[in-house]
XYZ file of C-alpha atoms in Angstrom:
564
model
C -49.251 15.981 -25.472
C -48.074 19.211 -26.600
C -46.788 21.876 -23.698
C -48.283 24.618 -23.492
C -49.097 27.840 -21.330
C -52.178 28.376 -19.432
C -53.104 31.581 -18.139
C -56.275 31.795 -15.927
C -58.672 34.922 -16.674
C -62.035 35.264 -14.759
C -63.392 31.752 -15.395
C -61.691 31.537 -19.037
C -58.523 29.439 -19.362
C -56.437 30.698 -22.276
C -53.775 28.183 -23.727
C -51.227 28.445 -26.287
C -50.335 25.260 -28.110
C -48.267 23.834 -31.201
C -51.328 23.513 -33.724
C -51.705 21.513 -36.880
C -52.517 22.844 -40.736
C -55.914 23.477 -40.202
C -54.505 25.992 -37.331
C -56.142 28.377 -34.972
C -54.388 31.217 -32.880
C -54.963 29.483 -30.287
C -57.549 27.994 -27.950
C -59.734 28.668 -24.851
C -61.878 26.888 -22.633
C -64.966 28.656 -21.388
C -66.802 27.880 -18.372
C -65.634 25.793 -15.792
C -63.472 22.361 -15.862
C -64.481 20.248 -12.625
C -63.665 17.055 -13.223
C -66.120 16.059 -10.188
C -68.359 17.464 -11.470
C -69.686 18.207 -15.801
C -72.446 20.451 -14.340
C -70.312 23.097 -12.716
C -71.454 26.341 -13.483
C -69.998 29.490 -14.423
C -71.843 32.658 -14.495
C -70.766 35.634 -16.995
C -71.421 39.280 -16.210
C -70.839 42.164 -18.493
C -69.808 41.730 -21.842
C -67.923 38.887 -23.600
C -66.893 38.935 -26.982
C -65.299 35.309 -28.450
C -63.214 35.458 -31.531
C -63.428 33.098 -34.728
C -59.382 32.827 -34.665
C -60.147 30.764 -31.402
C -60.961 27.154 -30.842
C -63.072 27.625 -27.797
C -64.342 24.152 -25.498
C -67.221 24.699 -23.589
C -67.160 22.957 -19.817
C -70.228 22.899 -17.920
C -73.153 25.267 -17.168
C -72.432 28.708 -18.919
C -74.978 30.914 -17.059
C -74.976 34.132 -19.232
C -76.611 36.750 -16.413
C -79.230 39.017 -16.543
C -78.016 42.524 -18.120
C -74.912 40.574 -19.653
C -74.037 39.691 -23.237
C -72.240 37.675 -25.298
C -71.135 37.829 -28.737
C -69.832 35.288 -30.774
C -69.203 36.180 -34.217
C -69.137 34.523 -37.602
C -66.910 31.844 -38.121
C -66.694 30.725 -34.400
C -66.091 26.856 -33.706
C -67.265 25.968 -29.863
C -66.623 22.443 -28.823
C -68.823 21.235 -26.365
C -67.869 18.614 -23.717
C -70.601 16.008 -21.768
C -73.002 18.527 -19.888
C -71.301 22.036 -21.328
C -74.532 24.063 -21.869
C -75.090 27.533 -23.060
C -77.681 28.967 -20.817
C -78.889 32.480 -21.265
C -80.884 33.807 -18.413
C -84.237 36.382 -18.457
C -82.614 39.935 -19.186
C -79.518 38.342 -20.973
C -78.557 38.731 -24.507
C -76.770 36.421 -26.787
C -75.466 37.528 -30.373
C -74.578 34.864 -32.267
C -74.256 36.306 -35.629
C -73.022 33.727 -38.074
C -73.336 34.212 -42.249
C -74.327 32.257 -44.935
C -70.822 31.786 -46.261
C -69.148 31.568 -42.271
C -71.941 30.389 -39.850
C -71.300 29.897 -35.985
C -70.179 26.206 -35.340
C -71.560 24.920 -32.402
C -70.324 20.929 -31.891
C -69.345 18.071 -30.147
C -65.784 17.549 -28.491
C -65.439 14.423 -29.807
C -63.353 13.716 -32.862
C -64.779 13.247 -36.777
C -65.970 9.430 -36.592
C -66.883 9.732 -32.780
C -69.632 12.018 -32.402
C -72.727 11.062 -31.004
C -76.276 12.539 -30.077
C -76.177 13.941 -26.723
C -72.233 14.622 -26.611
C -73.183 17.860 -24.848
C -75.808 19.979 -23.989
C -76.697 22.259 -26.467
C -78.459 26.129 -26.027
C -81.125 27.547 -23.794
C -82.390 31.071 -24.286
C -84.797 31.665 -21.464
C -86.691 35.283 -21.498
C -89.469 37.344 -20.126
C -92.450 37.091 -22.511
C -95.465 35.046 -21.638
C -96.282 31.448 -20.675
C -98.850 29.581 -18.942
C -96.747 28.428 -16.102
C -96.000 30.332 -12.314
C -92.462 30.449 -12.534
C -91.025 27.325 -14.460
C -88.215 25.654 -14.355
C -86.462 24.556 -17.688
C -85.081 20.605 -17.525
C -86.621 19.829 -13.853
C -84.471 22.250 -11.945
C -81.003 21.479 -12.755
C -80.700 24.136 -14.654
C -80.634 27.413 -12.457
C -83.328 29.558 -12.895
C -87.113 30.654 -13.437
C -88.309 31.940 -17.005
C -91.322 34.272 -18.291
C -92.994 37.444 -17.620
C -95.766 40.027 -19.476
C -93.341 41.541 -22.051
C -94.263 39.655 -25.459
C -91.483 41.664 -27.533
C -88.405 40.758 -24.989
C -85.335 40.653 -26.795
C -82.968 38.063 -25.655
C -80.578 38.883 -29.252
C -79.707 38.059 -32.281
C -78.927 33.829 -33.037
C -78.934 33.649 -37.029
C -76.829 31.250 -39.168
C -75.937 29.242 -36.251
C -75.500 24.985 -36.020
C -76.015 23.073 -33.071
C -74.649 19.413 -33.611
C -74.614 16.666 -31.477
C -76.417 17.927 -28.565
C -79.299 17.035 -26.395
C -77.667 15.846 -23.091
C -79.402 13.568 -21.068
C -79.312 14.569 -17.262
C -81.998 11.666 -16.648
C -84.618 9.632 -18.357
C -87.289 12.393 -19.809
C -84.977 15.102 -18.955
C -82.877 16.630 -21.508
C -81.361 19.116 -23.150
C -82.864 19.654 -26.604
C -80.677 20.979 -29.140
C -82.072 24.556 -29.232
C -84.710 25.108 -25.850
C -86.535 28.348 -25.932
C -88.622 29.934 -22.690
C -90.610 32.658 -22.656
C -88.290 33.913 -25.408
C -89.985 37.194 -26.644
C -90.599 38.362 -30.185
C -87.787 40.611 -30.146
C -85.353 38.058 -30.377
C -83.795 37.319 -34.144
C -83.923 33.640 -34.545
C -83.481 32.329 -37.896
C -81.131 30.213 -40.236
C -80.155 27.507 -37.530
C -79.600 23.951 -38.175
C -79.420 21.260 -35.137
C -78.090 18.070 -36.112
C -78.463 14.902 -34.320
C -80.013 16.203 -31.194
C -80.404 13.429 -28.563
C -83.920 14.938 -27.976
C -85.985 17.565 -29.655
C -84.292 19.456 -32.320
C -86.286 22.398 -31.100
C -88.487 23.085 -28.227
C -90.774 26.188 -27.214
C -91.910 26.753 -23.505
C -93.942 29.695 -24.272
C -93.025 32.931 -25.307
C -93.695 34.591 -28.921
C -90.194 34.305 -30.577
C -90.912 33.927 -34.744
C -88.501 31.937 -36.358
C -87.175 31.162 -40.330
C -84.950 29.074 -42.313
C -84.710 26.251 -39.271
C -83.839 22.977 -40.361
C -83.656 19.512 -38.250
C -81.866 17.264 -38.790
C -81.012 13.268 -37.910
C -83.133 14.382 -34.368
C -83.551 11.886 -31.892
C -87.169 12.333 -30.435
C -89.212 15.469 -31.840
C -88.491 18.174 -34.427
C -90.494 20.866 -33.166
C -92.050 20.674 -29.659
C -94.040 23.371 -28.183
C -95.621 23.923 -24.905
C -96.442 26.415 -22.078
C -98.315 28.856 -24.658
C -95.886 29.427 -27.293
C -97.826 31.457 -29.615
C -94.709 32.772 -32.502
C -94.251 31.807 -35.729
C -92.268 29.728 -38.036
C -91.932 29.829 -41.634
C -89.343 27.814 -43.716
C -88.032 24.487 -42.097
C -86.444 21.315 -43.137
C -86.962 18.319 -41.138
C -84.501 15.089 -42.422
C -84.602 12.291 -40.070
C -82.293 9.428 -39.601
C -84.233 6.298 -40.461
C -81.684 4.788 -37.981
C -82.055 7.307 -35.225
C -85.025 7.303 -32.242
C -86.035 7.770 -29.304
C -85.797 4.350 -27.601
C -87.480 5.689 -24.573
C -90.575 7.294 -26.072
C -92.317 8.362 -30.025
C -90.929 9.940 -32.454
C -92.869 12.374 -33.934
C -92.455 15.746 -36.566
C -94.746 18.077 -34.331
C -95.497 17.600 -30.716
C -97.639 20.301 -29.240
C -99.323 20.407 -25.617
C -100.442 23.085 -24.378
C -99.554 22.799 -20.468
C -98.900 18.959 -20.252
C -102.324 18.287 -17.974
C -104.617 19.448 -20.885
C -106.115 22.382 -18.902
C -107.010 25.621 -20.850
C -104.506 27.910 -18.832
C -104.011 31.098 -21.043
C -102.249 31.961 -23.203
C -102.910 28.950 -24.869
C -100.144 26.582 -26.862
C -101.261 28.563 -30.492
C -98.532 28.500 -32.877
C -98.397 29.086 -36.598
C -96.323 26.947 -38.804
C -95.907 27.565 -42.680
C -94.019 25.976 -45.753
C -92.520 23.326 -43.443
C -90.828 20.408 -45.629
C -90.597 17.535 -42.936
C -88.803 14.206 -44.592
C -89.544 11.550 -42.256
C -87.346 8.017 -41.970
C -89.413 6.375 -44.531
C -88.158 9.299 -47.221
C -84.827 7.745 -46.755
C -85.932 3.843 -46.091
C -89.301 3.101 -46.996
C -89.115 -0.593 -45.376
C -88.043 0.699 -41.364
C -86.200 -1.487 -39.237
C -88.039 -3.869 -37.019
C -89.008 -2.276 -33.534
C -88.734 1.564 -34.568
C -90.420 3.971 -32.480
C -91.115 6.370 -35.389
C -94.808 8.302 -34.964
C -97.023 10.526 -36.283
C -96.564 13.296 -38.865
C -98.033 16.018 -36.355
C -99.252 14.891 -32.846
C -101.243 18.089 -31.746
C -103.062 17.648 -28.670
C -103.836 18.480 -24.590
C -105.632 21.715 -25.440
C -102.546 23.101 -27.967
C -103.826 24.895 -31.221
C -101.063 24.350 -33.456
C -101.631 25.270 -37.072
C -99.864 24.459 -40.053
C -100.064 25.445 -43.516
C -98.799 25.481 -46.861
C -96.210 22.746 -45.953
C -95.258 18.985 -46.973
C -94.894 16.308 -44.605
C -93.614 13.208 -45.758
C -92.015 9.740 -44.830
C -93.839 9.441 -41.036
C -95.798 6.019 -39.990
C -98.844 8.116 -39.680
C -100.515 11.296 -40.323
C -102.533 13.242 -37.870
C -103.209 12.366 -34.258
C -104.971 14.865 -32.637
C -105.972 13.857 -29.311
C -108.339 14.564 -26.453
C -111.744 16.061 -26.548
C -110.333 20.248 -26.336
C -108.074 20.024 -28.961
C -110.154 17.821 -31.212
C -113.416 20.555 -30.480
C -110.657 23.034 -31.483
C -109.794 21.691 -35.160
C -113.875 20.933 -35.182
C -114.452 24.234 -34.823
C -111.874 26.061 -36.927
C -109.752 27.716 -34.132
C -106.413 24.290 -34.906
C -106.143 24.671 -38.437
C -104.614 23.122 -40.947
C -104.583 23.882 -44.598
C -102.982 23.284 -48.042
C -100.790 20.412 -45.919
C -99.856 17.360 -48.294
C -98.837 14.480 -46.802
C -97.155 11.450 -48.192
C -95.033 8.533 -47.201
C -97.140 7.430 -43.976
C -97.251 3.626 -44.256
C -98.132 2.438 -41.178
C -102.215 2.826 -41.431
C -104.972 2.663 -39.441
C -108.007 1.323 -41.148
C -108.975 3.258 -44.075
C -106.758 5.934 -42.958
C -103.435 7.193 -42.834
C -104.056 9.043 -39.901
C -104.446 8.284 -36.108
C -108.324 7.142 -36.241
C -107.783 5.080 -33.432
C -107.203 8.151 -31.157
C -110.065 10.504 -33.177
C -112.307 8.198 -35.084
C -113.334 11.923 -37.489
C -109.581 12.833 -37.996
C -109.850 11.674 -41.720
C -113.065 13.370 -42.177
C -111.850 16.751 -40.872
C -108.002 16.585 -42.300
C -109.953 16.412 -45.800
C -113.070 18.930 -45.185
C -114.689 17.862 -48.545
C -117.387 16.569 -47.603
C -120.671 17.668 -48.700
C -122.005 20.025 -45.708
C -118.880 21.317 -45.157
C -118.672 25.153 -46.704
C -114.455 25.290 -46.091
C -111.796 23.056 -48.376
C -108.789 22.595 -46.898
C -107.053 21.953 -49.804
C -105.114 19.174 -48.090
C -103.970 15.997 -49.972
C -102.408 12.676 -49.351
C -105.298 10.565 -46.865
C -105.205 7.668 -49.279
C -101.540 5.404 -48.900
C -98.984 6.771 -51.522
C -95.121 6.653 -51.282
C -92.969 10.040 -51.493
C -92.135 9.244 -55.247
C -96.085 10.633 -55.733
C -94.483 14.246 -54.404
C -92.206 14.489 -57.766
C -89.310 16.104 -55.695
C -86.139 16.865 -58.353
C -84.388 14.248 -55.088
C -86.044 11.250 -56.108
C -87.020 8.326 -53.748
C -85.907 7.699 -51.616
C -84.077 11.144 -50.827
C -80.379 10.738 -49.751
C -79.660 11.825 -46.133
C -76.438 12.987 -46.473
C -77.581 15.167 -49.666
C -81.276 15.909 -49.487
C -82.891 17.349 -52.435
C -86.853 17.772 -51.141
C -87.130 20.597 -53.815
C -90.989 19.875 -55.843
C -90.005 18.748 -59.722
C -92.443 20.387 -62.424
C -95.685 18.545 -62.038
C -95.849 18.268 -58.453
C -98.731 18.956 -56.409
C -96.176 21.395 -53.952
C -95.831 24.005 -57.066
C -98.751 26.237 -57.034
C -100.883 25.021 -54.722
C -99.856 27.901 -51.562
C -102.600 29.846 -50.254
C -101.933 32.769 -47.651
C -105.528 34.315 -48.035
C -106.399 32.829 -44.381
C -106.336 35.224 -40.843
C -104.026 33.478 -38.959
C -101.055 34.436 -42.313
C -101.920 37.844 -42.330
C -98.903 38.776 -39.231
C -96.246 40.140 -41.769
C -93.840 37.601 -40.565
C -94.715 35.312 -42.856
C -93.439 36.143 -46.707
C -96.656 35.121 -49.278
C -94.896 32.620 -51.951
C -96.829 30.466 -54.077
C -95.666 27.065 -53.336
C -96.211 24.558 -50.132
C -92.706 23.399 -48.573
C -89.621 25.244 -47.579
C -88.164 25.378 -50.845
C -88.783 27.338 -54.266
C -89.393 25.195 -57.035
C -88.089 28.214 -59.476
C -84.566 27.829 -58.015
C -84.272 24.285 -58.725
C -81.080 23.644 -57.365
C -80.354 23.097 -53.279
C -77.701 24.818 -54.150
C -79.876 27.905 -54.830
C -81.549 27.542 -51.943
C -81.489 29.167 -48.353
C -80.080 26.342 -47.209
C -76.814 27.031 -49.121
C -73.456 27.479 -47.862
C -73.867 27.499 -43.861
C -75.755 23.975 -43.975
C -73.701 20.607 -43.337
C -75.544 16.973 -43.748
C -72.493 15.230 -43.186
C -70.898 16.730 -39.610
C -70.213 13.138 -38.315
C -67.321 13.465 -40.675
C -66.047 17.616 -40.399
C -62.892 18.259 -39.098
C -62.796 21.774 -37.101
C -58.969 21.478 -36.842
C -57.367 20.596 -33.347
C -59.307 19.728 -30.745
C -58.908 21.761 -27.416
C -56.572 20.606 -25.328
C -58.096 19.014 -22.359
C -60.254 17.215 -25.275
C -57.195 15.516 -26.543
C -57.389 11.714 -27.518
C -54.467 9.764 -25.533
C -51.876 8.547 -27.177
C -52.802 5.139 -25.963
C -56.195 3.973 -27.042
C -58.688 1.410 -25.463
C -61.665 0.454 -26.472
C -64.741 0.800 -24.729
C -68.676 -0.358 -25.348
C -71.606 -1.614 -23.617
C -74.325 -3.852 -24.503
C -77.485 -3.470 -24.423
C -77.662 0.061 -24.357
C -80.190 1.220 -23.695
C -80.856 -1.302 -20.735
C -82.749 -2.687 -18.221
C -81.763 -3.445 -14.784
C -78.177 -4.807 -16.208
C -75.654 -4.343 -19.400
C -72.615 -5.481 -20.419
C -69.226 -3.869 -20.474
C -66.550 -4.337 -23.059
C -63.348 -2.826 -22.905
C -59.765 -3.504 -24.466
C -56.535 -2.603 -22.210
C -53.730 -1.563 -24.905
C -51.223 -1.957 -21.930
C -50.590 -3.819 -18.415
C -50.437 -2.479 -15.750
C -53.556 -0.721 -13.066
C -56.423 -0.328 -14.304
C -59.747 1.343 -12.950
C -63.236 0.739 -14.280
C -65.970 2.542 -12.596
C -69.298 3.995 -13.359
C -70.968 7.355 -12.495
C -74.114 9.653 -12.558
C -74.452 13.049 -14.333
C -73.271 14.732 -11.484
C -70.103 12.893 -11.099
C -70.667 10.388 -8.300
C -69.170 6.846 -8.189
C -71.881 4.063 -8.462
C -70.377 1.280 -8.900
C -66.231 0.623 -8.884
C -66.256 -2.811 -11.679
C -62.892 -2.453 -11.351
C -59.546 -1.510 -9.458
C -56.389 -3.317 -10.130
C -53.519 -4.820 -12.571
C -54.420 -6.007 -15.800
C -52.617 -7.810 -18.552
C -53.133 -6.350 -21.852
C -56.300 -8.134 -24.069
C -60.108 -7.241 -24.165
C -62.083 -7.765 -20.833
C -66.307 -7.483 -19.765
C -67.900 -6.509 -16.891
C -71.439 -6.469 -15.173
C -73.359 -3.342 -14.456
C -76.529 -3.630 -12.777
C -78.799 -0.603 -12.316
C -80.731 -2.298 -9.836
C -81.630 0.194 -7.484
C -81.019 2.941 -9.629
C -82.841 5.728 -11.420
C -83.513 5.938 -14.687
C -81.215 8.156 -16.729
C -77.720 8.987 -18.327
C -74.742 7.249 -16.636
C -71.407 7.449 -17.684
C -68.266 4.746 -17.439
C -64.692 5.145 -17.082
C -61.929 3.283 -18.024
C -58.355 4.489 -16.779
C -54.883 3.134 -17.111
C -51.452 3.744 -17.457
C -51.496 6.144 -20.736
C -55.220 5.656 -21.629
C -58.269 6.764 -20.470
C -61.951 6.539 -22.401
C -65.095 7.487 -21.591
C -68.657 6.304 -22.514
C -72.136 6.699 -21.832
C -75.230 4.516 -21.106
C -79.005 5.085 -20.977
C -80.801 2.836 -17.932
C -84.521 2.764 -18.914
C -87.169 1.565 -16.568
């Protein structure tokens, strides 16, 4: 380990170290570094300014206060370690100001090879524009603090050309982290060109609020792409979705939309109402058409407990099913023209119900309102794709299937995507949305991705990226052990597997998300070779837990998800 100097400054360690090629001026760890406990929070007041000649590592909960700002400029690299959040608080203001050619890097701690969803936690932006709840309380309390208010065009900043990778921290089972979580976030607040990658929950997730939003794109998500609740009523235009046919949520469905509009299904205003346009969402089956056995893969768009979600002019492909709309407000709602969806092709869904690709066991007239061509009805919806087809149909310039690690969802000449927009409908009139004549995120004029907005800040392949030395408290021992479980997830009991790359003591011992022991597996001398061990949950709740093993030169740490 190199020696270095380490100068405490109000909550921000600042250390000088011997750096390698790809070097930095030096690095800094924000937050605070309790090794008791990941959650420890730090709270910033006044203003804070990072600099992109710094590899920063974020510990903990980074409260950004209420009349305090921070900046972080383009080109910044943050490494975030289990738990490290971003949280910015009602009244805050965060300017993360990236560019297409030098974006702001937001990642895991964890070497290239070793990242995983869920290494950290991943942003919050909480502000004081509407939502249909007294007071919440984002992740179930354990993050400090209340969110909302009556001022629809709050600014909370500026957060453009920003990725969030391997986030989504699990604090317990159905309580995480998404990668980007918005509440009551006003209109006033610049969102747009930000990709989350391999987000251990939702990619992105709206608790009320009106924040707009363009130029988001998803990608290799664990559970939903773009969740809304608690009366988020903004809009979105231009957004890739590119899922990981290998990646879900093991503890629930994984769907492209999920809307609700107060999780009971009551009609407290301001209702879930969101508009969505030229969305291009490549579901698992775009990149393996035959899905492994026992996905939990869902539905194209499941819209329903009184949320009016609408969606137009997009593409929506790959996804077991189609539509599920479900219960008896939100399916009066797209009955009566208030949910609307319009010039929406779908593809790819191969998972059917009877007759349909879409969720007829949940509404038995989703098929006949999704196509609106009957005779009697006055309106076409100009949607397309209720009858099976593969992707292939689409004619996208990136074939089929699409490769993951290089999509290319960009409509070929012929396809049904070029020409077939239509923004001559009330709810595309707010001049947030730009009027282009094709459906999907992506102009079939420029051809190339490379042409695209997606060029030059993107990255399909951050598993692999090297952002240069790793902070120093990050550092990977000299020594290494290996370390797995199996099952994992599991249910009461797993498996541990771990190497010792040296005799001597050794510790093995298992803890919660707030650092306490559970269970000591064990405490003594070991002869060097591989070794298992027991856990049983038993008695436990469900959630994140973490193991430990320590020795003489060598310590490793893993996680585990108990799901009852």
């Amino acid at each position: 380990m190199n020696k270095r100097m380490t100068l405490i400054l109000s909550g921000l360690v600042v250390l000088v170290s011997a750096l390698p090629a790809f070097a930095w001026v030096g690095t800094e760890d924000l937050g605070t570094y309790d090794p008791l406990d990941i959650l420890a929070p730090f709270n910033q007041t006044g203003v804070r300014t990072l600099s992109a000649d710094t590899l920063y590592t974020l510990y903990g909960l980074y409260y950004v206060e209420a009349g305090a700002t921070l900046n972080i400029p383009a080109g910044t690299v943050v490494q975030g370690v289990p738990g490290a959040t971003f949280v910015i608080k009602p009244g805050a203001t965060i300017n993360a100001t990236g560019t297409a050619h030098s974006p702001v890097i937001l990642t895991s701690s964890q070497p290239a090879g070793s990242r995983n969803p869920g290494d950290w936690g991943g942003v919050v932006i909480l502000g004081n524009a509407p939502v249909n709840k007294d007071n919440p309380l984002i992740e179930g309390g354990i993050i400090d603090g209340t969110y909302g208010g009556n001022d629809p065009d709050d600014s909370s900043g500026v957060f453009k050309y920003v990725r969030i990778e391997f986030p989504g921290y699990r604090f317990q089972l159905n309580n995480e982290i998404n990668g980007l979580t918005m509440g009551g976030v006003g209109r006033g607040t610049e969102i747009h060109h930000v990709q989350v990658s391999y987000s251990f929950d939702d990619s992105y997730e709206w608790f009320g609020g009106t924040v707009n939003a363009k130029y988001l794109v998803a990608f290799g998500g664990t559970d939903d792409v773009f969740d809304t609740d608690f009366g988020y009523q903004g809009r979105v235009q231009f957004a890739l979705d590119c899922r990981d046919p290998y990646v879900w949520d093991a503890a629930g469905t994984s769907n492209g939309f999920e809307c609700d509009n107060d999780g009971t299904g009551s009609l407290t205003e301001p209702r879930t109402w969101p508009v969505f346009s030229n969305v291009t969402m490549c579901g698992p089956q775009a990149f393996l058409p035959d899905l492994v056995v026992g996905h939990k893969f869902g539905s194209s768009a499941l819209i329903r407990l009184s949320a009016r979600t609408s969606i137009f002019n997009s593409v929506i492909m790959g996804y077991p099913y189609g539509m599920e709309i479900v219960n008896s407000e939100t399916q009066d709602d797209a009955w009566t023209d208030t949910l609307r969806v319009r010039n929406l092709s779908l593809a790819g869904s191969l998972e059917k119900t009877p007759g349909s690709i879409h969720r007829t066991d949940k509404w038995a007239d989703v098929t006949t309102w999704f196509d609106r061509m009957t005779p009697g009805y006055s309106i076409d919806y100009n949607n397309l794709g209720t009858a099976p087809r593969t992707a292939a149909d689409l004619n996208l310039l990136g074939g089929y299937p699409l490769n993951l690690n290089a999509p290319n969802p960009v409509p070929g000449p012929g396809s049904e995507l070029v020409g077939s927009a239509d923004f001559s409908d009330s709810y595309l009139s707010d001049p947030h949305f730009d009027v282009v004549s094709y459906r999907g995120a992506f102009d079939p004029a420029a051809k190339s991705m490379d042409a695209q907005w997606t060029a030059g800040w993107t990255n399909f392949d951050p598993q692999n990226s090297d952002y240069g030395a790793l902070s120093p408290v990050a550092e990977v021992p000299s020594v290494q052990a290996g370390l797995d479980n199996y099952p994992n997830p599991f249910n009461p009991s797993t498996t541990l597997k771990f190497s010792v790359p040296k005799a001597g003591h050794v510790t093995l011992s298992v803890f919660d998300v707030r650092g306490r022991i559970v269970a000591n597996l064990h405490d003594g001398e070991l002869e060097k070779g591989v070794y298992t061990r027991q856990f049983d949950g038993e008695g436990l709740p469900s959630g994140t837990y973490f193991y430990r093993l320590s020795g003489q030169g060598f310590e490793v740490t893993q996680k585990m998800q108990l799901v009852k």
